[in-house]
C-alpha cells in the first residue's frame, strides 16, 4: 500500500467513526523449549523425541494471564502415513524450526493484538498426529511409533503450571485446524488444572470439522476419523458423556457431537466454506477422480451453478450443526464468515488489520474484526454471535486458495 493510499484509508476510517491504530508488524521470534521431564509420564512425539512448546512471557497487567495455542497440521490414521509423518516436523521435534514467529493472536503488539498482547502466550508444538488425544504405541519388531498426544498435552501443562500457569487469573485455550479440534477435546480438562476463581475460556479456529457426506455420498471424514481413533487409542480420551450416548463412540471426535457436553465458555471461529473441509471432506480426490472440481477448488468464481449449490448445502449443514449452540449457549461466541479460508487467528491480516475479514452489512459500531469479536466475547463486553450471509457476500477475505 502506498503512503498516499494509506493516508486516504486512515482519513476514511476517521470520517466513518471507525478509527483504529494499525501498526506495522515486526516479527516476534520465540525460542523452542523442550519438555525435559516428559519421559517421566511417557510423553513422546511419534518418533520418540521430546515434545516442545514456545513461550513468550506476559508482562504488565497481563503477567498472570495465559493464552495457549495448539499448533495444527492434519493427522495420520494408518501405520504407513504415521511412519512417514514421524520423519517430518509434524512427527518429531528434531525436524522442527527452533524459533517460531508469533503473529495474530500471539502478537505482543497492542496495536495488532489489543486484548491478548501482554499475556503469557504459548504455542504447543504438534507432533503426535491425533490432535493431542492419542495414548497407545505401535511396534512390529522393526518400527516403533509413539501415539502419545494425550500425554504430550499433560506433560506440557505440568511443565507450565509451576512457571505461572497454576496461578493464572485469566486463561484462553485456543488452536487452529487440527489444533482447533484439540481445543474442543481438551477444553474442560484445561479448566480443571487452573484455580477455581480463574476466568477460563476456549477458542477453536477452523476446527469445527463436520460429519458430512462427500459428493459421492460417502462418509470420508467419518471413516478417516474412525481409523484415527482406533489406531492411536483416542476413544478413552473422548468425552465420556458423549461416548456413552453413541453406538459408535468414535463419532465423539466430531465437535458437533461433543460440543453440547463442554461446560467451559467456548468461541467458534470458522469459515462456512472452510477450504480444508471443501478440499478433503466435501470433495476429496477419491470422490472426484476426473477432476471436475479442480477449477472450482482453485477459484470459487470458476464454480459452476451446481457446484455452488453443493457448497451452499455444506454451509447450511454447518449452520444446522451449530444451531443449538447459537440459540442455547449464553456464554458461547461465534464468528462464521463466508471466506474460502482455513485458520484466521494466527496471521495478522486476518486477525486484526485494516482489511481484515468482517461480517457483511453490520452497523459501523458492530463492524468488527475477528480480534475484536473474540475480545468482546472473552471480556463479556457484548454478546458476539456473528454469521455472515452466503457467498459471494463475504468481505475482506484473505487466502482464498490454500
Coordinates of C-alpha atoms in Angstrom, one line a residue:
X1 CA 0.0 0.0 0.0
X2 CA 1.5 3.4 -1.0
X3 CA 1.8 6.2 1.6
X4 CA -1.0 8.2 -0.2
X5 CA -3.4 5.3 -0.2
X6 CA -2.6 4.6 3.5
X7 CA -3.4 8.2 4.4
X8 CA -6.7 8.1 2.4
X9 CA -7.7 4.9 4.2
X10 CA -7.0 6.5 7.6
X11 CA -9.0 9.6 6.8
X12 CA -11.9 7.4 5.7
X13 CA -11.8 5.4 8.9
X14 CA -11.8 8.6 11.0
X15 CA -14.7 10.1 9.0
X16 CA -16.7 6.8 9.5
X17 CA -16.1 6.8 13.2
X18 CA -14.1 3.6 12.9
X19 CA -10.6 4.9 13.8
X20 CA -8.1 2.2 14.7
X21 CA -4.4 2.4 15.0
X22 CA -2.9 -0.4 12.9
X23 CA 0.9 -0.6 13.5
X24 CA 3.3 -2.2 11.1
X25 CA 4.0 -5.7 12.2
X26 CA 7.6 -6.6 13.3
X27 CA 8.4 -10.3 13.5
X28 CA 8.5 -11.7 17.0
X29 CA 10.6 -14.8 17.1
X30 CA 10.2 -17.1 20.1
X31 CA 12.6 -19.9 21.0
X32 CA 11.5 -23.6 21.4
X33 CA 11.6 -25.2 24.9
X34 CA 11.8 -29.0 25.1
X35 CA 9.8 -30.6 27.9
X36 CA 12.7 -32.4 29.6
X37 CA 10.6 -34.3 32.1
X38 CA 8.1 -35.6 29.5
X39 CA 9.6 -39.1 29.5
X40 CA 8.6 -39.5 33.2
X41 CA 5.0 -39.9 32.0
X42 CA 5.7 -41.5 28.6
X43 CA 5.1 -38.3 26.6
X44 CA 6.9 -38.6 23.2
X45 CA 6.4 -37.4 19.7
X46 CA 5.7 -40.1 17.0
X47 CA 9.4 -40.8 16.6
X48 CA 10.3 -40.8 20.3
X49 CA 11.6 -37.3 20.5
X50 CA 10.6 -35.0 23.4
X51 CA 7.6 -32.7 23.0
X52 CA 8.1 -28.9 23.0
X53 CA 6.4 -25.5 23.1
X54 CA 7.3 -21.8 22.6
X55 CA 6.6 -19.4 25.4
X56 CA 6.6 -15.6 25.4
X57 CA 6.2 -14.2 28.9
X58 CA 3.4 -11.9 29.8
X59 CA 4.0 -8.5 31.2
X60 CA 2.3 -5.7 33.0
X61 CA -1.4 -6.2 33.6
X62 CA -1.2 -9.5 31.6
X63 CA 1.6 -11.1 33.6
X64 CA -0.9 -13.6 35.2
X65 CA -3.0 -14.3 32.2
X66 CA -2.3 -17.2 29.8
X67 CA -3.1 -18.0 26.2
X68 CA -2.2 -21.5 25.0
X69 CA -2.4 -22.1 21.2
X70 CA -2.4 -25.7 19.9
X71 CA -0.5 -26.0 16.6
X72 CA -2.4 -27.6 13.7
X73 CA -1.2 -29.8 10.9
X74 CA -3.6 -32.6 10.0
X75 CA -3.5 -36.2 11.2
X76 CA -2.2 -39.7 10.4
X77 CA -4.6 -42.6 10.6
X78 CA -2.6 -45.6 9.5
X79 CA 0.9 -47.0 10.1
X80 CA 2.3 -46.0 6.7
X81 CA 1.2 -42.4 7.0
X82 CA 2.4 -42.2 10.6
X83 CA 5.8 -43.6 9.8
X84 CA 6.2 -41.0 7.1
X85 CA 5.0 -38.3 9.4
X86 CA 7.5 -39.3 12.1
X87 CA 10.3 -38.3 9.7
X88 CA 9.0 -34.7 9.4
X89 CA 8.3 -31.7 11.6
X90 CA 4.8 -33.0 12.1
X91 CA 6.0 -36.0 14.0
X92 CA 9.3 -35.0 15.5
X93 CA 10.8 -32.0 17.3
X94 CA 14.1 -33.0 15.7
X95 CA 12.9 -31.6 12.4
X96 CA 11.0 -28.5 13.8
X97 CA 12.2 -25.0 13.5
X98 CA 13.7 -23.9 16.8
X99 CA 12.2 -20.4 16.5
X100 CA 8.6 -19.6 15.7
X101 CA 7.0 -16.3 14.6
X102 CA 4.3 -15.2 16.9
X103 CA 1.7 -13.2 15.0
X104 CA -2.0 -12.5 15.1
X105 CA -3.4 -13.8 18.4
X106 CA 0.1 -14.5 19.6
X107 CA 1.5 -11.0 18.8
X108 CA 3.0 -8.9 21.6
X109 CA 2.0 -5.6 19.9
X110 CA -1.0 -3.8 21.5
X111 CA -1.9 -2.3 18.1
X112 CA -2.0 -5.7 16.4
X113 CA -3.5 -7.8 19.2
X114 CA -5.2 -5.4 21.6
X115 CA -6.7 -7.8 24.1
X116 CA -4.0 -10.5 24.5
X117 CA -0.7 -8.8 23.6
X118 CA 0.7 -8.7 27.1
X119 CA -0.5 -12.2 28.2
X120 CA 1.8 -15.2 28.5
X121 CA 1.4 -16.7 25.1
X122 CA 2.4 -20.4 24.4
X123 CA 2.4 -22.3 21.2
X124 CA 2.1 -26.1 21.7
X125 CA 4.0 -27.9 19.0
X126 CA 2.1 -30.7 17.3
X127 CA 4.0 -34.0 16.8
X128 CA 1.5 -36.8 17.5
X129 CA -0.9 -36.8 14.6
X130 CA -4.1 -37.2 16.6
X131 CA -4.9 -33.6 17.9
X132 CA -3.1 -34.3 21.2
X133 CA -5.6 -37.0 22.1
X134 CA -4.0 -40.5 21.5
X135 CA -2.5 -42.8 24.0
X136 CA -1.0 -46.0 22.5
X137 CA 2.0 -47.4 20.8
X138 CA 3.0 -49.5 17.7
X139 CA 5.9 -51.8 17.5
X140 CA 6.3 -54.6 14.9
X141 CA 9.9 -55.7 15.8
X142 CA 11.3 -53.1 13.3
X143 CA 9.4 -49.9 13.6
X144 CA 8.3 -48.1 16.7
X145 CA 5.7 -45.3 16.9
X146 CA 4.5 -43.4 19.9
X147 CA 0.9 -42.3 19.8
X148 CA 1.1 -40.2 22.9
X149 CA -0.7 -37.0 22.2
X150 CA -2.7 -37.1 25.4
X151 CA 0.5 -37.5 27.4
X152 CA 2.1 -34.7 25.5
X153 CA -0.7 -32.4 26.4
X154 CA -0.4 -33.4 30.1
X155 CA 3.4 -33.0 30.1
X156 CA 3.3 -29.5 28.7
X157 CA 0.6 -28.4 31.2
X158 CA 2.6 -29.9 34.1
X159 CA 5.7 -28.1 32.9
X160 CA 3.9 -24.8 32.7
X161 CA 1.9 -24.9 36.0
X162 CA 4.9 -24.1 38.2
X163 CA 6.0 -21.4 35.8
X164 CA 2.9 -19.4 36.5
X165 CA 0.1 -21.2 34.7
X166 CA -1.0 -22.6 38.1
X167 CA -1.7 -19.1 39.4
X168 CA -3.5 -17.8 36.3
X169 CA -6.2 -15.2 36.7
X170 CA -7.4 -15.4 33.1
X171 CA -6.8 -18.1 30.5
X172 CA -7.7 -18.9 26.9
X173 CA -7.1 -22.3 25.3
X174 CA -7.1 -21.9 21.5
X175 CA -5.9 -23.7 18.4
X176 CA -6.1 -23.8 14.6
X177 CA -7.2 -26.6 12.4
X178 CA -6.2 -29.9 14.0
X179 CA -5.3 -27.7 16.9
X180 CA -8.7 -26.2 16.8
X181 CA -10.1 -29.7 17.2
X182 CA -7.8 -30.1 20.2
X183 CA -9.5 -27.1 21.8
X184 CA -12.8 -29.0 21.7
X185 CA -11.2 -32.2 23.0
X186 CA -9.3 -30.6 25.9
X187 CA -11.3 -27.5 26.9
X188 CA -12.9 -28.8 30.1
X189 CA -9.8 -30.7 31.1
X190 CA -7.8 -27.5 30.8
X191 CA -10.1 -25.7 33.2
X192 CA -9.6 -28.5 35.8
X193 CA -5.9 -27.7 36.0
X194 CA -6.4 -24.0 36.9
X195 CA -7.5 -22.1 40.0
X196 CA -11.3 -22.3 40.6
X197 CA -11.5 -18.5 40.5
X198 CA -9.7 -18.1 37.2
X199 CA -11.6 -17.0 34.1
X200 CA -11.1 -19.9 31.7
X201 CA -12.5 -20.0 28.2
X202 CA -11.7 -21.8 24.9
X203 CA -11.5 -20.9 21.2
X204 CA -11.4 -23.1 18.1
X205 CA -10.2 -21.6 14.9
X206 CA -11.1 -23.8 11.8
X207 CA -11.6 -26.8 14.0
X208 CA -15.3 -27.4 13.6
X209 CA -14.9 -30.4 11.3
X210 CA -18.3 -31.7 10.1
X211 CA -19.5 -35.3 9.9
X212 CA -20.6 -34.7 6.3
X213 CA -21.0 -36.9 3.3
X214 CA -18.8 -36.1 0.3
X215 CA -20.0 -35.5 -3.2
X216 CA -20.0 -39.3 -3.9
X217 CA -22.2 -39.7 -0.7
X218 CA -19.5 -41.5 1.2
X219 CA -18.7 -40.6 4.8
X220 CA -15.0 -40.0 4.0
X221 CA -14.2 -38.0 7.2
X222 CA -16.1 -40.4 9.4
X223 CA -14.2 -43.3 8.2
X224 CA -10.9 -41.4 8.4
X225 CA -11.5 -40.4 12.0
X226 CA -12.7 -44.0 12.9
X227 CA -9.3 -45.3 11.8
X228 CA -7.5 -42.5 13.6
X229 CA -9.4 -43.2 16.9
X230 CA -8.7 -46.9 16.6
X231 CA -5.0 -46.7 15.7
X232 CA -4.0 -44.0 18.2
X233 CA -6.2 -45.1 21.2
X234 CA -8.2 -41.8 21.2
X235 CA -11.5 -43.2 22.4
X236 CA -10.6 -43.3 26.1
X237 CA -9.8 -39.6 25.9
X238 CA -13.0 -38.5 24.3
X239 CA -15.8 -37.0 26.4
X240 CA -17.4 -39.9 28.4
X241 CA -20.9 -38.4 28.4
X242 CA -20.7 -38.2 24.6
X243 CA -19.2 -41.7 24.0
X244 CA -21.9 -43.3 26.3
X245 CA -24.6 -41.7 24.1
X246 CA -23.4 -43.1 20.8
X247 CA -23.4 -46.6 19.4
X248 CA -20.2 -45.6 17.6
X249 CA -18.2 -43.7 20.2
X250 CA -15.6 -42.6 17.7
X251 CA -18.2 -40.1 16.4
X252 CA -17.5 -38.0 19.6
X253 CA -14.3 -36.7 17.9
X254 CA -16.6 -34.6 15.8
X255 CA -17.2 -31.2 17.5
X256 CA -20.9 -31.1 16.5
X257 CA -21.5 -34.1 18.8
X258 CA -19.2 -33.3 21.7
X259 CA -19.9 -29.5 21.9
X260 CA -23.1 -29.9 23.9
X261 CA -21.1 -31.6 26.7
X262 CA -18.5 -28.8 27.1
X263 CA -19.3 -26.7 30.1
X264 CA -16.5 -24.1 29.7
X265 CA -17.4 -21.0 27.7
X266 CA -16.4 -21.6 24.1
X267 CA -15.9 -19.4 20.9
X268 CA -16.2 -20.9 17.4
X269 CA -14.3 -19.1 14.7
X270 CA -14.8 -20.8 11.3
X271 CA -15.5 -20.2 7.7
X272 CA -18.7 -21.6 6.4
X273 CA -16.6 -22.6 3.3
X274 CA -13.6 -23.9 5.1
X275 CA -11.1 -24.8 2.4
X276 CA -9.7 -27.8 4.1
X277 CA -13.1 -29.3 4.5
X278 CA -14.0 -28.3 1.0
X279 CA -11.0 -30.0 -0.5
X280 CA -10.7 -33.0 1.8
X281 CA -14.1 -33.8 3.2
X282 CA -16.7 -32.5 0.8
X283 CA -14.7 -33.0 -2.4
X284 CA -11.8 -35.4 -1.6
X285 CA -9.7 -36.6 -4.5
X286 CA -11.3 -40.0 -4.2
X287 CA -14.7 -38.5 -4.9
X288 CA -13.5 -36.5 -7.9
X289 CA -11.2 -38.8 -9.9
X290 CA -11.6 -36.9 -13.1
X291 CA -11.0 -33.5 -11.6
X292 CA -14.4 -31.9 -12.4
X293 CA -14.0 -29.7 -9.3
X294 CA -10.4 -28.7 -10.0
X295 CA -11.1 -25.2 -11.3
X296 CA -13.7 -24.6 -8.6
X297 CA -11.3 -25.6 -5.9
X298 CA -8.7 -23.1 -7.2
X299 CA -11.1 -20.2 -7.6
X300 CA -14.7 -20.1 -6.3
X301 CA -15.5 -17.7 -9.2
X302 CA -14.9 -20.6 -11.6
X303 CA -17.5 -22.9 -9.8
X304 CA -20.5 -24.0 -11.9
X305 CA -24.0 -23.3 -10.6
X306 CA -24.5 -26.9 -9.4
X307 CA -21.2 -26.7 -7.6
X308 CA -22.2 -23.5 -5.9
X309 CA -25.4 -25.3 -4.8
X310 CA -23.3 -28.0 -3.2
X311 CA -21.2 -25.5 -1.4
X312 CA -24.3 -23.7 -0.1
X313 CA -25.6 -27.0 1.1
X314 CA -22.4 -27.6 3.0
X315 CA -22.8 -24.2 4.6
X316 CA -26.4 -24.9 5.6
X317 CA -25.3 -28.2 7.2
X318 CA -22.7 -26.4 9.2
X319 CA -25.2 -23.8 10.4
X320 CA -27.6 -26.5 11.3
X321 CA -25.0 -28.3 13.4
X322 CA -24.3 -25.0 15.2
X323 CA -28.0 -24.1 15.7
X324 CA -28.4 -25.3 19.3
X325 CA -25.1 -23.7 20.3
X326 CA -26.2 -20.4 18.7
X327 CA -29.6 -20.5 20.4
X328 CA -28.9 -22.0 23.7
X329 CA -25.3 -21.1 24.8
X330 CA -25.5 -17.9 26.6
X331 CA -21.7 -17.9 27.3
X332 CA -20.7 -19.0 23.8
X333 CA -19.5 -16.9 20.9
X334 CA -19.3 -17.3 17.2
X335 CA -17.7 -15.7 14.1
X336 CA -18.8 -17.7 11.0
X337 CA -17.8 -15.8 7.9
X338 CA -18.1 -16.6 4.2
X339 CA -14.4 -16.6 3.2
X340 CA -12.8 -19.6 1.4
X341 CA -10.1 -19.7 4.1
X342 CA -8.7 -22.0 6.8
X343 CA -7.3 -20.6 10.1
X344 CA -7.8 -16.9 10.6
X345 CA -6.4 -16.2 14.1
X346 CA -2.7 -16.8 13.6
X347 CA -2.0 -14.4 10.7
X348 CA -2.1 -10.6 11.2
X349 CA -4.0 -9.8 8.1
X350 CA -7.0 -11.9 9.1
X351 CA -6.8 -11.4 12.8
X352 CA -6.6 -7.6 13.1
X353 CA -5.9 -5.2 10.3
X354 CA -7.3 -2.5 8.0
X355 CA -8.7 -5.1 5.6
X356 CA -9.4 -8.0 8.0
X357 CA -12.5 -10.1 7.4
X358 CA -15.7 -8.6 8.8
X359 CA -19.3 -9.7 8.8
X360 CA -21.3 -8.2 5.9
X361 CA -23.8 -5.4 6.3
X362 CA -23.2 -4.7 10.0
X363 CA -23.8 -1.3 11.5
X364 CA -20.5 0.6 11.8
X365 CA -20.2 0.1 15.6
X366 CA -20.6 -3.7 15.2
X367 CA -18.3 -4.0 12.1
X368 CA -15.7 -6.0 14.0
X369 CA -12.5 -7.7 13.1
X370 CA -12.1 -11.2 14.3
X371 CA -9.8 -10.0 17.1
X372 CA -12.4 -7.5 18.3
X373 CA -15.2 -10.2 18.2
X374 CA -13.1 -12.6 20.2
X375 CA -12.0 -9.9 22.7
X376 CA -15.6 -8.6 23.2
X377 CA -16.7 -12.2 23.9
X378 CA -13.8 -13.1 26.3
X379 CA -14.2 -9.9 28.3
X380 CA -18.0 -10.0 28.2
X381 CA -18.2 -6.6 26.6
X382 CA -21.1 -7.7 24.4
X383 CA -22.7 -10.9 23.0
X384 CA -20.7 -12.0 19.9
X385 CA -22.5 -14.4 17.7
X386 CA -22.0 -13.4 14.1
X387 CA -22.9 -15.3 11.0
X388 CA -22.2 -13.9 7.6
X389 CA -24.6 -14.1 4.6
X390 CA -23.9 -16.7 2.0
X391 CA -21.1 -16.5 -0.7
X392 CA -20.4 -14.3 -2.5
X393 CA -21.2 -11.6 0.1
X394 CA -18.1 -12.2 2.2
X395 CA -15.9 -9.0 2.5
X396 CA -12.2 -8.5 3.0
X397 CA -11.4 -12.2 2.6
X398 CA -7.8 -13.5 2.5
X399 CA -6.1 -16.7 1.5
X400 CA -8.8 -17.9 -0.8
X401 CA -6.5 -20.7 -2.1
X402 CA -4.6 -22.6 0.5

